[in-house]
PDB file of C-alpha atoms in Angstrom:
ATOM      1  CA  UNK A   1    -212.452 -33.168 -55.240  1.00  0.00           C
ATOM      2  CA  UNK A   2    -210.658 -36.679 -54.647  1.00  0.00           C
ATOM      3  CA  UNK A   3    -212.973 -39.948 -53.999  1.00  0.00           C
ATOM      4  CA  UNK A   4    -213.689 -39.506 -50.108  1.00  0.00           C
ATOM      5  CA  UNK A   5    -214.801 -36.098 -50.829  1.00  0.00           C
ATOM      6  CA  UNK A   6    -218.797 -35.337 -49.348  1.00  0.00           C
ATOM      7  CA  UNK A   7    -221.459 -36.108 -51.912  1.00  0.00           C
ATOM      8  CA  UNK A   8    -224.787 -33.991 -52.067  1.00  0.00           C
ATOM      9  CA  UNK A   9    -228.194 -35.009 -50.997  1.00  0.00           C
ATOM     10  CA  UNK A  10    -228.666 -36.748 -54.240  1.00  0.00           C
ATOM     11  CA  UNK A  11    -225.711 -38.688 -54.022  1.00  0.00           C
ATOM     12  CA  UNK A  12    -226.369 -40.330 -50.380  1.00  0.00           C
ATOM     13  CA  UNK A  13    -229.386 -40.873 -50.610  1.00  0.00           C
ATOM     14  CA  UNK A  14    -228.079 -42.378 -54.378  1.00  0.00           C
ATOM     15  CA  UNK A  15    -225.716 -44.608 -52.326  1.00  0.00           C
ATOM     16  CA  UNK A  16    -228.639 -45.346 -49.857  1.00  0.00           C
ATOM     17  CA  UNK A  17    -230.636 -46.921 -52.007  1.00  0.00           C
ATOM     18  CA  UNK A  18    -227.920 -48.876 -54.309  1.00  0.00           C
ATOM     19  CA  UNK A  19    -226.962 -50.519 -51.247  1.00  0.00           C
ATOM     20  CA  UNK A  20    -230.369 -51.565 -50.289  1.00  0.00           C
ATOM     21  CA  UNK A  21    -231.191 -52.507 -53.992  1.00  0.00           C
ATOM     22  CA  UNK A  22    -228.092 -54.314 -53.635  1.00  0.00           C
ATOM     23  CA  UNK A  23    -229.395 -56.646 -50.227  1.00  0.00           C
ATOM     24  CA  UNK A  24    -232.423 -56.899 -51.666  1.00  0.00           C
ATOM     25  CA  UNK A  25    -230.809 -58.974 -55.398  1.00  0.00           C
ATOM     26  CA  UNK A  26    -228.928 -60.513 -52.876  1.00  0.00           C
ATOM     27  CA  UNK A  27    -231.868 -62.591 -51.136  1.00  0.00           C
ATOM     28  CA  UNK A  28    -233.389 -62.488 -54.360  1.00  0.00           C
ATOM     29  CA  UNK A  29    -230.836 -64.221 -55.773  1.00  0.00           C
ATOM     30  CA  UNK A  30    -230.437 -66.736 -53.144  1.00  0.00           C
ATOM     31  CA  UNK A  31    -233.741 -67.480 -52.495  1.00  0.00           C
ATOM     32  CA  UNK A  32    -234.286 -68.632 -56.496  1.00  0.00           C
ATOM     33  CA  UNK A  33    -231.011 -70.607 -56.072  1.00  0.00           C
ATOM     34  CA  UNK A  34    -232.730 -72.705 -53.716  1.00  0.00           C
ATOM     35  CA  UNK A  35    -236.113 -72.605 -55.535  1.00  0.00           C
ATOM     36  CA  UNK A  36    -237.763 -70.030 -52.748  1.00  0.00           C
ATOM     37  CA  UNK A  37    -240.433 -67.993 -53.587  1.00  0.00           C
ATOM     38  CA  UNK A  38    -239.914 -65.144 -54.350  1.00  0.00           C
ATOM     39  CA  UNK A  39    -242.570 -63.365 -52.966  1.00  0.00           C
ATOM     40  CA  UNK A  40    -242.779 -59.971 -50.996  1.00  0.00           C
ATOM     41  CA  UNK A  41    -243.019 -62.072 -47.572  1.00  0.00           C
ATOM     42  CA  UNK A  42    -240.390 -64.194 -48.841  1.00  0.00           C
ATOM     43  CA  UNK A  43    -237.941 -61.609 -50.155  1.00  0.00           C
ATOM     44  CA  UNK A  44    -238.388 -59.522 -46.493  1.00  0.00           C
ATOM     45  CA  UNK A  45    -237.862 -63.017 -44.642  1.00  0.00           C
ATOM     46  CA  UNK A  46    -234.368 -63.801 -46.425  1.00  0.00           C
ATOM     47  CA  UNK A  47    -233.521 -59.776 -46.799  1.00  0.00           C
ATOM     48  CA  UNK A  48    -234.313 -58.157 -43.265  1.00  0.00           C
ATOM     49  CA  UNK A  49    -231.293 -59.396 -40.928  1.00  0.00           C
ATOM     50  CA  UNK A  50    -228.557 -58.302 -43.894  1.00  0.00           C
ATOM     51  CA  UNK A  51    -230.731 -55.096 -44.408  1.00  0.00           C
ATOM     52  CA  UNK A  52    -230.514 -54.156 -40.732  1.00  0.00           C
ATOM     53  CA  UNK A  53    -226.915 -55.130 -40.622  1.00  0.00           C
ATOM     54  CA  UNK A  54    -226.318 -52.625 -43.610  1.00  0.00           C
ATOM     55  CA  UNK A  55    -228.575 -49.963 -41.773  1.00  0.00           C
ATOM     56  CA  UNK A  56    -225.833 -50.612 -38.315  1.00  0.00           C
ATOM     57  CA  UNK A  57    -223.086 -50.749 -40.823  1.00  0.00           C
ATOM     58  CA  UNK A  58    -224.044 -47.324 -42.282  1.00  0.00           C
ATOM     59  CA  UNK A  59    -224.365 -45.633 -38.576  1.00  0.00           C
ATOM     60  CA  UNK A  60    -220.322 -46.744 -37.385  1.00  0.00           C
ATOM     61  CA  UNK A  61    -219.598 -45.866 -40.462  1.00  0.00           C
ATOM     62  CA  UNK A  62    -221.351 -43.294 -40.377  1.00  0.00           C
ATOM     63  CA  UNK A  63    -221.372 -43.871 -43.905  1.00  0.00           C
ATOM     64  CA  UNK A  64    -223.104 -40.106 -44.716  1.00  0.00           C
ATOM     65  CA  UNK A  65    -219.603 -38.338 -44.980  1.00  0.00           C
ATOM     66  CA  UNK A  66    -217.757 -40.477 -46.775  1.00  0.00           C
ATOM     67  CA  UNK A  67    -220.557 -42.470 -49.335  1.00  0.00           C
ATOM     68  CA  UNK A  68    -217.995 -43.713 -51.896  1.00  0.00           C
ATOM     69  CA  UNK A  69    -215.304 -44.423 -50.384  1.00  0.00           C
ATOM     70  CA  UNK A  70    -214.457 -48.187 -50.706  1.00  0.00           C
ATOM     71  CA  UNK A  71    -212.447 -47.708 -47.894  1.00  0.00           C
ATOM     72  CA  UNK A  72    -213.812 -47.380 -44.405  1.00  0.00           C
ATOM     73  CA  UNK A  73    -216.876 -47.084 -45.778  1.00  0.00           C
ATOM     74  CA  UNK A  74    -217.735 -49.824 -47.822  1.00  0.00           C
ATOM     75  CA  UNK A  75    -215.819 -52.809 -46.111  1.00  0.00           C
ATOM     76  CA  UNK A  76    -217.592 -51.465 -43.019  1.00  0.00           C
ATOM     77  CA  UNK A  77    -220.669 -50.984 -44.377  1.00  0.00           C
ATOM     78  CA  UNK A  78    -220.362 -55.640 -46.132  1.00  0.00           C
ATOM     79  CA  UNK A  79    -218.476 -56.393 -42.718  1.00  0.00           C
ATOM     80  CA  UNK A  80    -221.402 -55.897 -40.674  1.00  0.00           C
ATOM     81  CA  UNK A  81    -223.970 -55.930 -43.049  1.00  0.00           C
ATOM     82  CA  UNK A  82    -222.650 -60.128 -43.666  1.00  0.00           C
ATOM     83  CA  UNK A  83    -221.932 -60.732 -39.854  1.00  0.00           C
ATOM     84  CA  UNK A  84    -225.286 -58.942 -38.398  1.00  0.00           C
ATOM     85  CA  UNK A  85    -226.861 -60.350 -40.873  1.00  0.00           C
ATOM     86  CA  UNK A  86    -225.615 -63.632 -39.650  1.00  0.00           C
ATOM     87  CA  UNK A  87    -226.229 -62.981 -35.886  1.00  0.00           C
ATOM     88  CA  UNK A  88    -229.931 -62.257 -36.382  1.00  0.00           C
ATOM     89  CA  UNK A  89    -230.747 -65.459 -38.935  1.00  0.00           C
ATOM     90  CA  UNK A  90    -229.276 -67.584 -36.608  1.00  0.00           C
ATOM     91  CA  UNK A  91    -231.338 -65.994 -33.597  1.00  0.00           C
ATOM     92  CA  UNK A  92    -234.241 -65.339 -35.787  1.00  0.00           C
ATOM     93  CA  UNK A  93    -233.555 -69.511 -36.579  1.00  0.00           C
ATOM     94  CA  UNK A  94    -232.859 -69.248 -40.222  1.00  0.00           C
ATOM     95  CA  UNK A  95    -229.873 -71.628 -41.499  1.00  0.00           C
ATOM     96  CA  UNK A  96    -226.362 -70.532 -41.095  1.00  0.00           C
ATOM     97  CA  UNK A  97    -224.222 -73.207 -42.582  1.00  0.00           C
ATOM     98  CA  UNK A  98    -220.649 -72.021 -43.309  1.00  0.00           C
ATOM     99  CA  UNK A  99    -220.867 -72.756 -46.848  1.00  0.00           C
ATOM    100  CA  UNK A 100    -223.667 -70.128 -46.793  1.00  0.00           C
ATOM    101  CA  UNK A 101    -221.387 -67.799 -44.465  1.00  0.00           C
ATOM    102  CA  UNK A 102    -218.358 -67.887 -47.617  1.00  0.00           C
ATOM    103  CA  UNK A 103    -220.918 -67.708 -50.535  1.00  0.00           C
ATOM    104  CA  UNK A 104    -222.604 -64.463 -48.987  1.00  0.00           C
ATOM    105  CA  UNK A 105    -219.400 -62.929 -47.792  1.00  0.00           C
ATOM    106  CA  UNK A 106    -218.005 -62.785 -51.236  1.00  0.00           C
ATOM    107  CA  UNK A 107    -220.986 -61.624 -52.777  1.00  0.00           C
ATOM    108  CA  UNK A 108    -222.209 -58.655 -50.708  1.00  0.00           C
ATOM    109  CA  UNK A 109    -218.389 -58.149 -51.016  1.00  0.00           C
ATOM    110  CA  UNK A 110    -218.097 -57.669 -54.233  1.00  0.00           C
ATOM    111  CA  UNK A 111    -222.333 -55.691 -54.351  1.00  0.00           C
ATOM    112  CA  UNK A 112    -220.916 -53.187 -51.714  1.00  0.00           C
ATOM    113  CA  UNK A 113    -217.396 -52.496 -52.354  1.00  0.00           C
ATOM    114  CA  UNK A 114    -217.166 -53.203 -56.038  1.00  0.00           C
ATOM    115  CA  UNK A 115    -219.581 -51.071 -56.522  1.00  0.00           C
ATOM    116  CA  UNK A 116    -217.960 -48.316 -54.553  1.00  0.00           C
ATOM    117  CA  UNK A 117    -214.543 -49.642 -56.254  1.00  0.00           C
ATOM    118  CA  UNK A 118    -216.003 -49.287 -59.634  1.00  0.00           C
ATOM    119  CA  UNK A 119    -217.174 -45.566 -58.564  1.00  0.00           C
ATOM    120  CA  UNK A 120    -213.718 -44.933 -57.492  1.00  0.00           C
ATOM    121  CA  UNK A 121    -212.251 -45.623 -60.582  1.00  0.00           C
ATOM    122  CA  UNK A 122    -214.551 -43.820 -62.756  1.00  0.00           C
ATOM    123  CA  UNK A 123    -213.846 -40.964 -61.221  1.00  0.00           C
ATOM    124  CA  UNK A 124    -210.563 -41.492 -61.513  1.00  0.00           C
ATOM    125  CA  UNK A 125    -210.303 -41.720 -64.956  1.00  0.00           C
ATOM    126  CA  UNK A 126    -212.751 -39.134 -65.737  1.00  0.00           C
ATOM    127  CA  UNK A 127    -210.090 -36.358 -63.324  1.00  0.00           C
ATOM    128  CA  UNK A 128    -206.882 -37.978 -65.838  1.00  0.00           C
ATOM    129  CA  UNK A 129    -209.111 -37.151 -68.621  1.00  0.00           C
ATOM    130  CA  UNK A 130    -209.091 -33.992 -67.543  1.00  0.00           C
ATOM    131  CA  UNK A 131    -206.421 -33.301 -66.203  1.00  0.00           C
ATOM    132  CA  UNK A 132    -204.564 -34.915 -69.826  1.00  0.00           C
ATOM    133  CA  UNK A 133    -207.654 -31.994 -71.451  1.00  0.00           C
ATOM    134  CA  UNK A 134    -206.459 -29.582 -69.601  1.00  0.00           C
ATOM    135  CA  UNK A 135    -202.777 -29.604 -69.964  1.00  0.00           C
ATOM    136  CA  UNK A 136    -202.863 -29.464 -74.005  1.00  0.00           C
TER     137      UNK A 136
END
């Protein structure tokens, strides 16, 4: 089984929920770093554009096929989350300053691509360990 192998329903749902949770974490971190309220309505106001982008990214990447893949799934999900999120923020009158775009790009990449890279590394290490054990 390779890194791009299909995951079961639990893995698929887990990957989607992790992506959603990480986008919400991104919104919470952003709001707290600017001393904005962390009430549910405030977090929602910040998160919804990026959550919409995340959903469109999952569709564009057909992420349900290979939800754990760094490429193309993770990269496409990240790019859509960032671009659509920023466009929706702009359309809804929320701030889109260049510094925010850069910070959001880096943070979302670390979160949405990063967890997939860690999962791929763990999978490779386990596979290598199993192959070594089988060869002994």
